[in-house]
PDB file of C-alpha atoms in Angstrom:
ATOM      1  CA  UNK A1260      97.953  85.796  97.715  1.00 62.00           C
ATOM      2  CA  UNK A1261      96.903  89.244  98.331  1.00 71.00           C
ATOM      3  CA  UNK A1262      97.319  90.181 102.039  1.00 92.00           C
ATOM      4  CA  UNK A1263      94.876  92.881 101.927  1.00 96.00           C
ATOM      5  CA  UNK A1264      91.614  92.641 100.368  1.00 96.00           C
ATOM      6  CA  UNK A1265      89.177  95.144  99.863  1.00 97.00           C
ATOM      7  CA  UNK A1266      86.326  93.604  97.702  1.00 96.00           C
ATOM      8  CA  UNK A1267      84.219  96.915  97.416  1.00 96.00           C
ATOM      9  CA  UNK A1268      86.058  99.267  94.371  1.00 94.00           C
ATOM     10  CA  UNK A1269      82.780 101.789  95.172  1.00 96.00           C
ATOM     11  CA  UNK A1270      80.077 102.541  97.919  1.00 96.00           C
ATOM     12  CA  UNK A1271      77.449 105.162  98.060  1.00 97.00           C
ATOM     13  CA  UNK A1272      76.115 106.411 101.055  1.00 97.00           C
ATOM     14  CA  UNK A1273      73.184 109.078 101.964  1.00 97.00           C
ATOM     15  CA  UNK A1274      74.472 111.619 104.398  1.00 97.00           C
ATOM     16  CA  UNK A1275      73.652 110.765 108.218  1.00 97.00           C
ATOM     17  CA  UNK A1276      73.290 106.864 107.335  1.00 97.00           C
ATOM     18  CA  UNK A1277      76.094 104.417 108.187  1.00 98.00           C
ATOM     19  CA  UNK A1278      78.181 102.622 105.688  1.00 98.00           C
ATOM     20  CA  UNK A1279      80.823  99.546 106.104  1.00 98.00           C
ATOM     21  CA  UNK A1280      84.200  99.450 104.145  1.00 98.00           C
ATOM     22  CA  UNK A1281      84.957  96.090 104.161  1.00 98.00           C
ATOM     23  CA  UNK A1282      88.588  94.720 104.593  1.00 98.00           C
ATOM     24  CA  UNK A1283      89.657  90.995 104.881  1.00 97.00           C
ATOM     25  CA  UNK A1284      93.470  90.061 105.173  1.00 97.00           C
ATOM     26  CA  UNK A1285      95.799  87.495 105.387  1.00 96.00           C
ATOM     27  CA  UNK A1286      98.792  86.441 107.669  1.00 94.00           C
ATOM     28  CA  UNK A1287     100.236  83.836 109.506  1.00 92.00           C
ATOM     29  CA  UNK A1288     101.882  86.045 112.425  1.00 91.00           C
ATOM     30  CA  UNK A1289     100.062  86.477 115.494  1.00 92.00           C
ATOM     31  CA  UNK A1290     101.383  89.891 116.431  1.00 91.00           C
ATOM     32  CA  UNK A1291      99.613  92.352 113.936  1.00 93.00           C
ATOM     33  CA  UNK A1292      98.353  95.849 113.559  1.00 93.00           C
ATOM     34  CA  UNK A1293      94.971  97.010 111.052  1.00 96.00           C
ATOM     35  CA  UNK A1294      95.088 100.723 109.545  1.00 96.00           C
ATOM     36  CA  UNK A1295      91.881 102.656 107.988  1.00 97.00           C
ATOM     37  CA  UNK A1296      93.403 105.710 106.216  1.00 97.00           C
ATOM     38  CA  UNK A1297      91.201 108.208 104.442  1.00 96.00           C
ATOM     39  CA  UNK A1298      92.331 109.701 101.361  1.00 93.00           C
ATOM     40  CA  UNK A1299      90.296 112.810 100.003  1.00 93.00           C
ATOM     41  CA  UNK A1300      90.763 114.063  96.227  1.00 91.00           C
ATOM     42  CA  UNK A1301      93.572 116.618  97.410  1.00 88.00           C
ATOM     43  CA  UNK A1302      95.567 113.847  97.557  1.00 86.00           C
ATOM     44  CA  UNK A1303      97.045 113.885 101.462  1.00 87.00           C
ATOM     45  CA  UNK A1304      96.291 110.021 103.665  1.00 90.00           C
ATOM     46  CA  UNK A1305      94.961 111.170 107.132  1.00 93.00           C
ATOM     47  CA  UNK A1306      95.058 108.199 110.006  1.00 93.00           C
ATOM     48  CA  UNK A1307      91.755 107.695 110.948  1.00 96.00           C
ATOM     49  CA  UNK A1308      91.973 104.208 113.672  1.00 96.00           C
ATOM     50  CA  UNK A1309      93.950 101.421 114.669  1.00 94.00           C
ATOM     51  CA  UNK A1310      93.476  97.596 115.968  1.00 95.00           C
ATOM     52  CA  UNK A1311      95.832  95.337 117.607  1.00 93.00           C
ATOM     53  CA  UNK A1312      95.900  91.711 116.398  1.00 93.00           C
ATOM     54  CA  UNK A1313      95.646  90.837 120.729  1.00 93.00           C
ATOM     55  CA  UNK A1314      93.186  93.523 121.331  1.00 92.00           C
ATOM     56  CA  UNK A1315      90.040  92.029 123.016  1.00 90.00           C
ATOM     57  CA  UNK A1316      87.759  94.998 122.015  1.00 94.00           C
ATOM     58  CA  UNK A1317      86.648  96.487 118.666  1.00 95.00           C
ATOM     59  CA  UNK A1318      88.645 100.252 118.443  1.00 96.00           C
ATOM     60  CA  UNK A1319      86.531 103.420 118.350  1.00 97.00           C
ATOM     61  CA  UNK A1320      87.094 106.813 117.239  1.00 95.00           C
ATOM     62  CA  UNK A1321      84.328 109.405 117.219  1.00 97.00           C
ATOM     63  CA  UNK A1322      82.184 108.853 114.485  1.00 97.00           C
ATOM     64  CA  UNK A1323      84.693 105.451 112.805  1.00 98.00           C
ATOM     65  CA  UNK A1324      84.723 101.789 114.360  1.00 97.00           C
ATOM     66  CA  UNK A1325      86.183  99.232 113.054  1.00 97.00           C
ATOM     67  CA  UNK A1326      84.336  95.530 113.335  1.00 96.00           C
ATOM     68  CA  UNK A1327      87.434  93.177 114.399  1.00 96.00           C
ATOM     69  CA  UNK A1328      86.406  89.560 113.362  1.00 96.00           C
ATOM     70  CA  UNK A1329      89.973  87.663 114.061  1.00 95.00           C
ATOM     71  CA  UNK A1330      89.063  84.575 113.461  1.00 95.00           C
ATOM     72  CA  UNK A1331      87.393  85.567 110.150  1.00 96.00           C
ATOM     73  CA  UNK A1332      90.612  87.437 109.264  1.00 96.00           C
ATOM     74  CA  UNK A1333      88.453  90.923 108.541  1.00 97.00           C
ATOM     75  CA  UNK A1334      88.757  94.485 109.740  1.00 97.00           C
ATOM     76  CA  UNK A1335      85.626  96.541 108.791  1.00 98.00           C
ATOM     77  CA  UNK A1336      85.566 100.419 108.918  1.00 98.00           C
ATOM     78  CA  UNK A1337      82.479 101.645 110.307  1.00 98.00           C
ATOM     79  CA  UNK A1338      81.368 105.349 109.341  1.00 98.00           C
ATOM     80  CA  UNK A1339      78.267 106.347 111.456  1.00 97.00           C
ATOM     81  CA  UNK A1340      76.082 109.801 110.648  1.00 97.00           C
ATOM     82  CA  UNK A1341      77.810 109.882 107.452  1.00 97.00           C
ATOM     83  CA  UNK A1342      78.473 113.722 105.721  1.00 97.00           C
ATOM     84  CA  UNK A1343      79.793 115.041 102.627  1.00 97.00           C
ATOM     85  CA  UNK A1344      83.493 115.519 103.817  1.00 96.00           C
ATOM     86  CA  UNK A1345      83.309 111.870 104.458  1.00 98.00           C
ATOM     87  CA  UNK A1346      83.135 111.321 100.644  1.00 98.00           C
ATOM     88  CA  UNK A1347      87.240 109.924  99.926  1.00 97.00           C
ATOM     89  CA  UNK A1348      89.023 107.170  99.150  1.00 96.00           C
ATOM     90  CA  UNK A1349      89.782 104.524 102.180  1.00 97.00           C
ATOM     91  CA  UNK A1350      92.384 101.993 102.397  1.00 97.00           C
ATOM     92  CA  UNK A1351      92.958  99.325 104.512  1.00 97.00           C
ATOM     93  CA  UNK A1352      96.586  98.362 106.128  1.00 96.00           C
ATOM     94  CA  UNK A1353      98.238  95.831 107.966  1.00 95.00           C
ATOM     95  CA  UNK A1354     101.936  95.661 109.494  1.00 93.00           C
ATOM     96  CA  UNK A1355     103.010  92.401 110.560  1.00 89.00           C
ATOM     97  CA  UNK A1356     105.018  92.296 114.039  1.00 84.00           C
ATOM     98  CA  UNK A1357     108.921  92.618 112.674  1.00 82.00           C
ATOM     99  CA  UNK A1358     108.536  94.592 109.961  1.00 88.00           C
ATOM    100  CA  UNK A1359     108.056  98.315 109.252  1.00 87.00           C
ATOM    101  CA  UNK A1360     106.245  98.642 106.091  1.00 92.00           C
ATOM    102  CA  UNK A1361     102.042  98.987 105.772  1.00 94.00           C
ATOM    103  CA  UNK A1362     100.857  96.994 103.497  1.00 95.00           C
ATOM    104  CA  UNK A1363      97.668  98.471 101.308  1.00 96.00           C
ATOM    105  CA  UNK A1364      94.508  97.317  99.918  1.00 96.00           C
ATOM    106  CA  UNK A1365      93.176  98.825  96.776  1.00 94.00           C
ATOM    107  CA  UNK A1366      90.722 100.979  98.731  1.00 95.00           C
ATOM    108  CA  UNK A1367      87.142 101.967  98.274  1.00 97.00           C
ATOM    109  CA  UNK A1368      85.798 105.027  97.094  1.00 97.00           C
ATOM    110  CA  UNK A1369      82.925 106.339  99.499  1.00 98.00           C
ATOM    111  CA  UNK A1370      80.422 108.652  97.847  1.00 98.00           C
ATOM    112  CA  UNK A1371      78.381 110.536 100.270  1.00 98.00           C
ATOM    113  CA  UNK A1372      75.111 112.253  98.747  1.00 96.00           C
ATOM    114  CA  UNK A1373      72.551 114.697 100.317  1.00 95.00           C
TER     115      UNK A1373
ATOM    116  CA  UNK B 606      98.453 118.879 115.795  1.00 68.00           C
ATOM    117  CA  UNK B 607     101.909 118.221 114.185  1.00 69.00           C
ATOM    118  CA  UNK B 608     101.878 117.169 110.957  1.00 90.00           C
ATOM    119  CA  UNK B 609     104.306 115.742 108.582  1.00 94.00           C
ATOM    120  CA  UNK B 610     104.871 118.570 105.982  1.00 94.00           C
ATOM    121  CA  UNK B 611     106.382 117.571 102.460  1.00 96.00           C
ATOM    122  CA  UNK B 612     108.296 120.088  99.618  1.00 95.00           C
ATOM    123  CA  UNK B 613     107.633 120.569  96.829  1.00 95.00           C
ATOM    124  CA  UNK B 614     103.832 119.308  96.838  1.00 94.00           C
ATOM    125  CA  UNK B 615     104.150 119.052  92.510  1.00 96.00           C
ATOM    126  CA  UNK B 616     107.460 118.350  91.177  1.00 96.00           C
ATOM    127  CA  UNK B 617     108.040 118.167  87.221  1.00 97.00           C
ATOM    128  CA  UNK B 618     111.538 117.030  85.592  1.00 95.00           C
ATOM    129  CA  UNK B 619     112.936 115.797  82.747  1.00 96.00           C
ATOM    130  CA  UNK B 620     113.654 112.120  82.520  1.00 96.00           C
ATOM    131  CA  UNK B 621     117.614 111.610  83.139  1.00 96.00           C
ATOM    132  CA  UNK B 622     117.284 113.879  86.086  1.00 97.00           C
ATOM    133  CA  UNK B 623     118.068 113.863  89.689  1.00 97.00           C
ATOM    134  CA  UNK B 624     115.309 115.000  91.962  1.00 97.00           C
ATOM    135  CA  UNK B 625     115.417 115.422  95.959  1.00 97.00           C
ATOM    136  CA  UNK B 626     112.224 115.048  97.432  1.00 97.00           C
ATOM    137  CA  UNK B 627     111.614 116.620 101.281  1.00 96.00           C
ATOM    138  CA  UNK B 628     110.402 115.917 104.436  1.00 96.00           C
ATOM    139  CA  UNK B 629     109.755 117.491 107.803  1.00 96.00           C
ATOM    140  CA  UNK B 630     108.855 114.524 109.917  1.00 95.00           C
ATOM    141  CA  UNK B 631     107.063 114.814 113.425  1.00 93.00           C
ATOM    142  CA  UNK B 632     109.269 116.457 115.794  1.00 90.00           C
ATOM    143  CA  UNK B 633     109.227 113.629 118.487  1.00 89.00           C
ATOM    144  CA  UNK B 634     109.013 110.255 115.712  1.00 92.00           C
ATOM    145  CA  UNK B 635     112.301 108.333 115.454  1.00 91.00           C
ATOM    146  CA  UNK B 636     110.883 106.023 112.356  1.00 94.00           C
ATOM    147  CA  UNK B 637     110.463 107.604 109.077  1.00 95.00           C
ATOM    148  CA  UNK B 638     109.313 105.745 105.502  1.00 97.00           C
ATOM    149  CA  UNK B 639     108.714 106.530 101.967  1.00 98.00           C
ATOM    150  CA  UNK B 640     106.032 105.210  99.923  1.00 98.00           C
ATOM    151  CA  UNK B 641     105.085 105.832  96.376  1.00 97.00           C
ATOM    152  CA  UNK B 642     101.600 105.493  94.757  1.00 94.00           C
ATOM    153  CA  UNK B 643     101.266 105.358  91.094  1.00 94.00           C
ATOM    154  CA  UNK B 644      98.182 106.936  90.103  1.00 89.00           C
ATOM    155  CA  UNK B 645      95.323 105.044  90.556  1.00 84.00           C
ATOM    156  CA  UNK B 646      97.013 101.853  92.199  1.00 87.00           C
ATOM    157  CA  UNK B 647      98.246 100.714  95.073  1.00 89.00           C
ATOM    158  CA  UNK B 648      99.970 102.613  97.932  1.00 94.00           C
ATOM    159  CA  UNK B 649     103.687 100.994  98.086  1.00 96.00           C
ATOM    160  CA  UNK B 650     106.388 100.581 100.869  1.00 97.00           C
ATOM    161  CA  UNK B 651     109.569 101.945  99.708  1.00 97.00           C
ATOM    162  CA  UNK B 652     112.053 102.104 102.524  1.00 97.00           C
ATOM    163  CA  UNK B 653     112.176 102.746 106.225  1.00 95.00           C
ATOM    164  CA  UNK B 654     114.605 104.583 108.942  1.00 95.00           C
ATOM    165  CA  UNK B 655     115.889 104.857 112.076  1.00 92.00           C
ATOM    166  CA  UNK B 656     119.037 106.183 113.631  1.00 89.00           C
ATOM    167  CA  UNK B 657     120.397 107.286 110.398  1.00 90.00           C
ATOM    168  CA  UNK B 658     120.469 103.610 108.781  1.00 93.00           C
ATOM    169  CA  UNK B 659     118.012 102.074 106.446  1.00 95.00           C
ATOM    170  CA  UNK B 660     116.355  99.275 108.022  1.00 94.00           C
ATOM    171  CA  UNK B 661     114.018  98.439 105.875  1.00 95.00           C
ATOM    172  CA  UNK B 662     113.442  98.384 102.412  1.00 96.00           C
ATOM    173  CA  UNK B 663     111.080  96.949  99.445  1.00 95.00           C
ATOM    174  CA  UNK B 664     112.586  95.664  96.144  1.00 94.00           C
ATOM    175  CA  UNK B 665     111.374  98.437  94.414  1.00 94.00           C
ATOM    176  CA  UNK B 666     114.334 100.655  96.326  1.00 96.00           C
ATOM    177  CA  UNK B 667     116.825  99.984  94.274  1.00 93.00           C
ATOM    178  CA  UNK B 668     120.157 101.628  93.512  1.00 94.00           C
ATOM    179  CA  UNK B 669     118.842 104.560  91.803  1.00 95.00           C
ATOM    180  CA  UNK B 670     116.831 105.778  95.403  1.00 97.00           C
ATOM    181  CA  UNK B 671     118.833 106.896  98.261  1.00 97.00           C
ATOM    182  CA  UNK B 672     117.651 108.107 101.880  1.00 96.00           C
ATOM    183  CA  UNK B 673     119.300 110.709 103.869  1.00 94.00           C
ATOM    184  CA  UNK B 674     119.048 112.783 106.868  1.00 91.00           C
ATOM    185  CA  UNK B 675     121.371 116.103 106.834  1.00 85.00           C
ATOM    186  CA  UNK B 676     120.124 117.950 109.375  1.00 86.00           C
ATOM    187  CA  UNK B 677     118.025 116.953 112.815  1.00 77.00           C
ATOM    188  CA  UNK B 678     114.672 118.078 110.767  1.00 85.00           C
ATOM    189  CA  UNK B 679     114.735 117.172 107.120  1.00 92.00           C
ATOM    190  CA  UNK B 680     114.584 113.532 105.424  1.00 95.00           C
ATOM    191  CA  UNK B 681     114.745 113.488 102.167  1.00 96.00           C
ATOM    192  CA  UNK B 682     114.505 110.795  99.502  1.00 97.00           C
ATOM    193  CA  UNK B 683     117.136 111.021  96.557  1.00 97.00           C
ATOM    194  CA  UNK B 684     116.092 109.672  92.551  1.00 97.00           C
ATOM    195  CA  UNK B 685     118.500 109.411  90.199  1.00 95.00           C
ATOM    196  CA  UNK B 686     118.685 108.850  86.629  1.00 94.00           C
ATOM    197  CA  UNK B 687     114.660 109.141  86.977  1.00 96.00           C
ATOM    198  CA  UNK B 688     112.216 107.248  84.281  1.00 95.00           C
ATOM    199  CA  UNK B 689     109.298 107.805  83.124  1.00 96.00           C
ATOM    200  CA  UNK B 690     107.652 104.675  85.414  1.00 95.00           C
ATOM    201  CA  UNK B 691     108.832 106.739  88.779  1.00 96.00           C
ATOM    202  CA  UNK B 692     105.972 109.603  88.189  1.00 97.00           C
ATOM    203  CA  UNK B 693     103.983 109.352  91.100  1.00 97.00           C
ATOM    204  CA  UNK B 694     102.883 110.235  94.588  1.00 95.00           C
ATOM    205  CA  UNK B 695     105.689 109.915  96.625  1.00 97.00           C
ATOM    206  CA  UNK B 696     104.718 110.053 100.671  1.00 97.00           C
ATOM    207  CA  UNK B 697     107.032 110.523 103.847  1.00 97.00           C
ATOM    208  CA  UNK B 698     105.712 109.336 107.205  1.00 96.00           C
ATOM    209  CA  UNK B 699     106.667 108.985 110.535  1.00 95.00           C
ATOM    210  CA  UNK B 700     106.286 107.149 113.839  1.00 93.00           C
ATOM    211  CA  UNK B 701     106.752 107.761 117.241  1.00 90.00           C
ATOM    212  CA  UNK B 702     108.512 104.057 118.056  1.00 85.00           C
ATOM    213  CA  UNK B 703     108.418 101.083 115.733  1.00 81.00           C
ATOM    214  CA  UNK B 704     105.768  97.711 115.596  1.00 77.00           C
ATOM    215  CA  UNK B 705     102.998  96.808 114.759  1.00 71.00           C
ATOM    216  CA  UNK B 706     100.793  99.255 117.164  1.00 79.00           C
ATOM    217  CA  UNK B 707     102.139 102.299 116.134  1.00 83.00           C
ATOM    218  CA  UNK B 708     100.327 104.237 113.630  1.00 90.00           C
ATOM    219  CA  UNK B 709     102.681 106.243 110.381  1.00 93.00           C
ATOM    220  CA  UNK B 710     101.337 109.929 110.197  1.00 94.00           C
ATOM    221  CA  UNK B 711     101.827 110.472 106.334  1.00 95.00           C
ATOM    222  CA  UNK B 712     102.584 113.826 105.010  1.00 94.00           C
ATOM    223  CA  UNK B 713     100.576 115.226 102.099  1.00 93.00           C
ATOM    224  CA  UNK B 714     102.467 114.008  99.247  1.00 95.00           C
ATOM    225  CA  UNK B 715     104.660 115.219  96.587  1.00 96.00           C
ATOM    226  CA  UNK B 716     103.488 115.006  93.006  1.00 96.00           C
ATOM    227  CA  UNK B 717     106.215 113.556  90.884  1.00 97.00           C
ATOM    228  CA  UNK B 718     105.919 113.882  87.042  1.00 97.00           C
ATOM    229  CA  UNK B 719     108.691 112.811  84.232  1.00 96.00           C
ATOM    230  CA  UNK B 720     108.517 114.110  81.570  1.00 95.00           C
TER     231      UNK B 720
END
C-alpha cells in the first residue's frame, strides 16, 4: 500500500484565489511528522511547513496551511492569494517516529494563471 | 538563510565510471541524507548519517554507493561502476537533530546523466 497518496497529478489555479493539494497517508505509528515541499522547474525542493502527528492545531506559514484531519489520515496544503511563482510541483512527505528517511507522494503540479 | 549548496549542479559520465557527488550541509545539522529522483517519478530515500556512520539506508544503496565525510564541511556520495538506470537527480539534505519533527533542508540537486 502506498503510504503517501496524492490523488491530484494537476491543479490550476487563478492568481489571488486559493487552491488545496490534497495528501492522504498511511501508517500505523502514532509518532509522525507531514512535509509540503515545493519544487519549481529549476529543479531545487524548498521546505515550505510541517505537522506533528500529536499536534492539536493545524500549522501555518504565511500564505500555506495545511488542513490536519488525523483521524481521516490526510494532510492538505493550503495556498491562499495564490501568484505566479506559486506555479511548481508539490509533494507530500511523511517520516515515521524511528526512522530517518521522508517518504514522497507523486506530487501535484500547480498551475497558476493571470 | 543557510542553505545546503550541492557541486556540480549537472554532471555527465560515461557508464563504467566513478562519480563523487558534493555536499555542503548546514553548518549547525548533525543528520545528513541522499535521495535520488529519476526524472519524472518519485523522490527516493537513499541513505542517512550521523557521527560519521550510516544509520540508515534504503535497498536501493547498495554496494556500488558509498557515503563519506573527509573534512568537517563536505559529504559526499560515492557511485561506482555507474549504469545507465542511476541518471538522475541526486539531493543532499540536512537536519538540525533527528525524528520525526525535524524538517531536511534539501540542497538544489545535482543532475546526473550516463551516458
Amino acid at each position: 500500500a502506498q503510504k503517501i497518496t496524492q490523488t491530484q497529478p494537476g491543479m490550476f489555479v487563478q492568481e489571488k484565489e486559493a487552491v488545496t493539494l490534497d495528501c492522504t497517508y498511511d501508517t500505523s505509528d502514532p509518532s509522525y511528522g507531514l512535509f509540503w515541499y515545493k519544487q519549481p522547474s529549476s529543479g531545487e525542493m524548498i521546505f515550505l511547513i510541517y505537522q506533528g502527528s500529536y499536534d492539536q492545531q493545524n500549522a501555518t506559514e504565511g500564505r500555506y496551511s495545511l488542513n490536519f484531519q488525523k483521524a481521516r489520515k490526510s494532510a492538505n496544503l493550503v495556498i491562499s492569494a495564490s501568484q505566479l511563482g506559486d506555479s511548481a510541483m508539490y509533494f507530500c512527505a511523511m517520516r515515521e517516529g524511528g526512522t530517518d528517511k521522508l517518504i514522497f507522494g507523486t506530487g501535484t503540479r500547480l498551475q497558476v494563471f493571470p | 538563510e543557510p542553505e545546503v549548496t550541492q557541486t556540480p549542479s549537472h554532471q555527465v559520465t560515461q557508464m563504467g565510471q566513478e562519480v563523487i557527488l558534493r555536499c555542503v550541509p548546514i553548518s549547525n545539522h548533525l543528520y545528513f541524507y541522499w535521495y535520488r529522483q529519476i526524472l519524472g517519478q518519485k523522490v527516493e530515500f537513499l541513505v542517512s548519517f550521523y557521527n560519521n556512520e550510516i544509520s540508515e539506508k534504503s535497498e536501493i544503496f547498495d554496494d556500488q554507493f558509498s557515503v563519506e565525510r573527509p573534512d568537517g564541511s563536505n559529504f559526499t556520495l560515492k557511485i561506482r561502476s555507474t549504469k545507465l538506470e542511476d541518471s538522475a537527480m541526486y539531493f543532499c539534505a540536512s537536519s538540525e537533530n533527528r525524528g520525526s519533527n525535524q524538517p531536511q533542508h534539501f540542497g538544489d540537486g545535482t543532475r546526473l546523466s550516463i551516458l
